[in-house]
Amino acid sequence: MLSRWTLLVLSCISLLLWPNAAFAEVDGAAAKEQPFDLFRGDSRPPNVLKAEGGFLPSLNPVPARLYSLIRHMGYRKGQYGRTITPYISTTKYLETAIQYAQYSASSATGSTYVYRISPTPHIFDTSQSVSLEIHKGMSKGVYDALGGILWQQVRGYYEIPLGASKEVMREILADPEKIYQPNPQYDTRFDEYRTSSGQPQLYVKSKEAYENAKEFMSRPGVGDVVGWQGDFPLFQEPLHEQKAVKEEEAYEEAMEAATQAKSASKETIKALKAIQKTNNVATALAEVNKASEAAKVSIAGAKKEAKKRSERAREAVAQAIQEANRKAARSYFEEAKSLDKAQTLESARKAIEKVRQIADLKTTLKTKMSEMISTIDKVHQAIREEKESRPARISYNVQENIPSEDNVWALNREFYFEALPNELKVLQYGFDKMRDTMEFLSKLEAKAEAATETSRKILEKEKATAQEEVSDTSAEAATVQDQASTAPATNAALPNAVFYGDVLWPEEAKKQGGFHATADTMKNPKTAAFTLQAFADSDKFKRNMQSYFVKAHQTFGEAAEEAAAKTAELSKGFDPVVYTVHATPNMVKVGKEIAVAGGIVWPQVMAWTQVPRDYAMPSDGVKGKEELREHFDKAYQAKPERFLQKNEDYDAKFNEYTINDSAEDQKSLMSSEQPRKTFTDFMTKHGASVGFKGKLPLLEASKAVTSKASVAAKERSHAVAVALLPAVLAANLIPGLGEIADAAEIAALTSEAVETTEVLAETGSIVAEKAAAVEAPAVEVPAVEAPAVEVPAMEDNALTLESSGTAETTPLDEESEARAVEEQLSQAPEPPQGMVKDALSKSSKTKSLRLPGRPQRVKEPALTG
């Protein structure tokens, strides 16, 4: 008898000789169990699959570690989103494929497709390949293709409307051939093949599974049926070579980005340390910006290699924002306390401004927190969508729902779901830091308010005094109005025109669209820029400050004096200009001045005149021919026809407007807890006339011509007169006044005089309709005529400021021209004595008005009878 060991060995040998299921012939009962058709549901249309060459793994080639069926089945049990696996799953049941296609579709509308596939030996029975435990719980009739499915083995497809009702589904299943579309590229040679049985050698650890998968595909009659070449990938899509080049480029870019992210992350940490060390507020806030920019660079370049560093960079910027804001707030608090102790009006204002700066920090932080909340909500929404609409499935067509370009996501869809909670964790960290900072700022703001109580009392007292002055002025005005009620009406209660002095010449002002507010070019204007109180204080404390209010005047002289002062600050090489501007509702009275909110637009400019660079308010009139020579010298250079040069671009629509007289508006602009909002609300309500569209600046900031730039251009040029000096004997130039207009009278020129004298009436007065109702008493005024003097046209003498710079045109013979003027003036008759005496009787003192090129004042001749 044979021993037990002998029998055992023989049994093992016989088992080893047993043929593998992959080689079994297809006949009899076995053939009946193997499917003739397999089905796969997909949202991709046939033309896409045809272009790709069939069904490919989502990443081709698939990494060797992912060939284990254990991992593949794990995806099916719990993962979300697209998976990376070498196995393409199919089913032998059409209904199952239809349900899968409907369930996993990525779009909300359109169609899904079920593809009918010819089985081949590289497709095996999955349920016979897994452990008994998995086998019991899985769906029956599942077959997996190793490496992919060729388009040529797809027999055809069914197009099914997405979201089809149960009734429609029943109709399709009752007769699927009604909607079946055959594939013209199907290769009938695949009709002779069937699937393989289970392949349990693939249900092992990753490393072994990869080798076993290659061994299975290398068996005769398995892989060679679908073109196996001995290694994966099984096949490539037609455009593989072109894509491979791009993938290589993308890989190199990713590595470069990873290096950049690493460097940027270091910069962020460096900025954080700088903030921790510094006691300088400006440095701290500047380092925040550097940290933020570095973090953005880090995030943009963050891939798998840089993910941890990028998260650290974002945490660092959150800390940087917190520490910088705290340091800034502490600094403002300490300054406010110190200023409050000085107990002066100016220190009080500065102390309150420091408290406002803490409030500004809060406002900025609120904006960032709001943006962060929005991003967090989007991540939550993405997580909900993953859980609700794509549970326990594999999808090749799910578009990534990325809430923000600044967020870090998984390298691919394989770990997409896990990436979402990680992103949420980083975002929450940043938000918590901001929330803690906000609480700190609120507490410190309250302490600052308490510490500046003295300053507030000083300001309240000053405000009350100012209101009393306003009340007194109002009472005086009311008395004057009562006294004037019996006299003929000569003016409306509110001015319809104001005067504005500037160093900019008309050509420059027109080019930039009007006159900008000084705050227009600021990136982050201070809160004070929006307050009327700060605007009013700028004169009181002689401070140059950035403001969204432009200062205008009710009299010509005040505007001229301010224009001259602006010139004196910058240069003494040219003469400034006074503009007559039509009133609009965005103008409010502040004491004797007019505050123009937002700026002045060019079409509301009615006229202009040029004044001497050293203009001062005169006290009496012009006295004799020698002084007339000085005044007319410049007049003859420009040869104006009127005292004021009319603006041909003036828009008559402004005729209907006047300034704002609302005490409530003035009060809210003067002091508000939310200056920016109050100012914007005011402009929204009253700025339509000047084209306010809800955003500042009113005029395009990029076109702004600064006073400094204007001066620099003019200092390279000759100051050509744009209009007359205001101190000329002008009876023939200002018709309707009824007497000789001396320097003092012109200086006192108001909007009323502009309208009632029809100063602009050259081709029909702009304000004729308003002046029609006002009749000035007829006064016979003898004309003072000067002999005509031929002067070359203004364009021959003037410089043209072009966009590229300042182009200089030199007069042909400037000296001989000036001599000709003086010669003709010397022959001019003296003004009638009566008229001169009338002018002299107004005052006994005359200020010198020096002109360019005439530093020495001409001696005044004695006046004889």
JSON list of C-alpha atoms in Angstrom, two decimals, residues 374-440:
[
{"chain": "A", "resi": 374, "resn": "SER", "atom": "CA", "xyz": [-18.51, 82.86, 2.58]},
{"chain": "A", "resi": 375, "resn": "THR", "atom": "CA", "xyz": [-15.64, 80.50, 1.72]},
{"chain": "A", "resi": 376, "resn": "ILE", "atom": "CA", "xyz": [-16.38, 78.23, 4.68]},
{"chain": "A", "resi": 377, "resn": "ASP", "atom": "CA", "xyz": [-20.03, 78.02, 3.60]},
{"chain": "A", "resi": 378, "resn": "LYS", "atom": "CA", "xyz": [-18.95, 76.95, 0.13]},
{"chain": "A", "resi": 379, "resn": "VAL", "atom": "CA", "xyz": [-16.76, 74.18, 1.53]},
{"chain": "A", "resi": 380, "resn": "HIS", "atom": "CA", "xyz": [-19.65, 72.98, 3.73]},
{"chain": "A", "resi": 381, "resn": "GLN", "atom": "CA", "xyz": [-21.87, 72.99, 0.65]},
{"chain": "A", "resi": 382, "resn": "ALA", "atom": "CA", "xyz": [-19.30, 70.93, -1.29]},
{"chain": "A", "resi": 383, "resn": "ILE", "atom": "CA", "xyz": [-19.20, 68.36, 1.52]},
{"chain": "A", "resi": 384, "resn": "ARG", "atom": "CA", "xyz": [-23.01, 68.16, 1.60]},
{"chain": "A", "resi": 385, "resn": "GLU", "atom": "CA", "xyz": [-23.16, 67.65, -2.16]},
{"chain": "A", "resi": 386, "resn": "GLU", "atom": "CA", "xyz": [-20.61, 64.85, -1.95]},
{"chain": "A", "resi": 387, "resn": "LYS", "atom": "CA", "xyz": [-22.58, 63.08, 0.77]},
{"chain": "A", "resi": 388, "resn": "GLU", "atom": "CA", "xyz": [-26.06, 63.58, -0.66]},
{"chain": "A", "resi": 389, "resn": "SER", "atom": "CA", "xyz": [-25.64, 63.11, -4.39]},
{"chain": "A", "resi": 390, "resn": "ARG", "atom": "CA", "xyz": [-22.72, 60.74, -4.84]},
{"chain": "A", "resi": 391, "resn": "PRO", "atom": "CA", "xyz": [-22.66, 58.14, -2.09]},
{"chain": "A", "resi": 392, "resn": "ALA", "atom": "CA", "xyz": [-20.87, 54.79, -2.42]},
{"chain": "A", "resi": 393, "resn": "ARG", "atom": "CA", "xyz": [-20.03, 54.96, -6.08]},
{"chain": "A", "resi": 394, "resn": "ILE", "atom": "CA", "xyz": [-17.38, 55.45, -8.74]},
{"chain": "A", "resi": 395, "resn": "SER", "atom": "CA", "xyz": [-17.76, 58.32, -11.18]},
{"chain": "A", "resi": 396, "resn": "TYR", "atom": "CA", "xyz": [-15.47, 59.36, -13.97]},
{"chain": "A", "resi": 397, "resn": "ASN", "atom": "CA", "xyz": [-17.17, 62.61, -14.73]},
{"chain": "A", "resi": 398, "resn": "VAL", "atom": "CA", "xyz": [-17.68, 64.54, -11.52]},
{"chain": "A", "resi": 399, "resn": "GLN", "atom": "CA", "xyz": [-16.48, 68.13, -11.84]},
{"chain": "A", "resi": 400, "resn": "GLU", "atom": "CA", "xyz": [-14.58, 69.38, -8.82]},
{"chain": "A", "resi": 401, "resn": "ASN", "atom": "CA", "xyz": [-16.59, 71.95, -6.89]},
{"chain": "A", "resi": 402, "resn": "ILE", "atom": "CA", "xyz": [-13.74, 74.14, -5.67]},
{"chain": "A", "resi": 403, "resn": "PRO", "atom": "CA", "xyz": [-15.02, 77.05, -3.54]},
{"chain": "A", "resi": 404, "resn": "SER", "atom": "CA", "xyz": [-11.94, 79.27, -3.94]},
{"chain": "A", "resi": 405, "resn": "GLU", "atom": "CA", "xyz": [-8.82, 79.41, -6.08]},
{"chain": "A", "resi": 406, "resn": "ASP", "atom": "CA", "xyz": [-6.86, 80.13, -2.91]},
{"chain": "A", "resi": 407, "resn": "ASN", "atom": "CA", "xyz": [-7.79, 76.81, -1.32]},
{"chain": "A", "resi": 408, "resn": "VAL", "atom": "CA", "xyz": [-5.60, 73.72, -1.11]},
{"chain": "A", "resi": 409, "resn": "TRP", "atom": "CA", "xyz": [-7.15, 70.59, -2.58]},
{"chain": "A", "resi": 410, "resn": "ALA", "atom": "CA", "xyz": [-6.13, 66.98, -3.05]},
{"chain": "A", "resi": 411, "resn": "LEU", "atom": "CA", "xyz": [-3.72, 66.14, -5.84]},
{"chain": "A", "resi": 412, "resn": "ASN", "atom": "CA", "xyz": [-6.47, 64.20, -7.61]},
{"chain": "A", "resi": 413, "resn": "ARG", "atom": "CA", "xyz": [-10.04, 63.00, -7.14]},
{"chain": "A", "resi": 414, "resn": "GLU", "atom": "CA", "xyz": [-8.89, 59.87, -5.35]},
{"chain": "A", "resi": 415, "resn": "PHE", "atom": "CA", "xyz": [-8.64, 61.81, -2.08]},
{"chain": "A", "resi": 416, "resn": "TYR", "atom": "CA", "xyz": [-11.02, 64.65, -2.91]},
{"chain": "A", "resi": 417, "resn": "PHE", "atom": "CA", "xyz": [-13.49, 63.94, -0.13]},
{"chain": "A", "resi": 418, "resn": "GLU", "atom": "CA", "xyz": [-10.75, 63.71, 2.49]},
{"chain": "A", "resi": 419, "resn": "ALA", "atom": "CA", "xyz": [-9.37, 67.06, 1.26]},
{"chain": "A", "resi": 420, "resn": "LEU", "atom": "CA", "xyz": [-12.57, 68.95, 2.04]},
{"chain": "A", "resi": 421, "resn": "PRO", "atom": "CA", "xyz": [-12.46, 68.51, 5.84]},
{"chain": "A", "resi": 422, "resn": "ASN", "atom": "CA", "xyz": [-8.76, 69.40, 5.82]},
{"chain": "A", "resi": 423, "resn": "GLU", "atom": "CA", "xyz": [-9.55, 72.61, 3.96]},
{"chain": "A", "resi": 424, "resn": "LEU", "atom": "CA", "xyz": [-12.34, 73.36, 6.43]},
{"chain": "A", "resi": 425, "resn": "LYS", "atom": "CA", "xyz": [-9.93, 72.88, 9.31]},
{"chain": "A", "resi": 426, "resn": "VAL", "atom": "CA", "xyz": [-7.45, 75.43, 7.90]},
{"chain": "A", "resi": 427, "resn": "LEU", "atom": "CA", "xyz": [-10.19, 77.95, 7.15]},
{"chain": "A", "resi": 428, "resn": "GLN", "atom": "CA", "xyz": [-11.67, 77.58, 10.62]},
{"chain": "A", "resi": 429, "resn": "TYR", "atom": "CA", "xyz": [-8.27, 78.20, 12.19]},
{"chain": "A", "resi": 430, "resn": "GLY", "atom": "CA", "xyz": [-7.94, 81.49, 10.33]},
{"chain": "A", "resi": 431, "resn": "PHE", "atom": "CA", "xyz": [-11.49, 82.53, 11.18]},
{"chain": "A", "resi": 432, "resn": "ASP", "atom": "CA", "xyz": [-11.00, 81.78, 14.89]},
{"chain": "A", "resi": 433, "resn": "LYS", "atom": "CA", "xyz": [-7.90, 83.99, 14.92]},
{"chain": "A", "resi": 434, "resn": "MET", "atom": "CA", "xyz": [-9.85, 86.82, 13.30]},
{"chain": "A", "resi": 435, "resn": "ARG", "atom": "CA", "xyz": [-12.71, 86.44, 15.77]},
{"chain": "A", "resi": 436, "resn": "ASP", "atom": "CA", "xyz": [-10.32, 86.61, 18.73]},
{"chain": "A", "resi": 437, "resn": "THR", "atom": "CA", "xyz": [-8.73, 89.71, 17.19]},
{"chain": "A", "resi": 438, "resn": "MET", "atom": "CA", "xyz": [-12.14, 91.34, 16.72]},
{"chain": "A", "resi": 439, "resn": "GLU", "atom": "CA", "xyz": [-12.98, 90.79, 20.39]},
{"chain": "A", "resi": 440, "resn": "PHE", "atom": "CA", "xyz": [-9.63, 92.29, 21.39]}
]
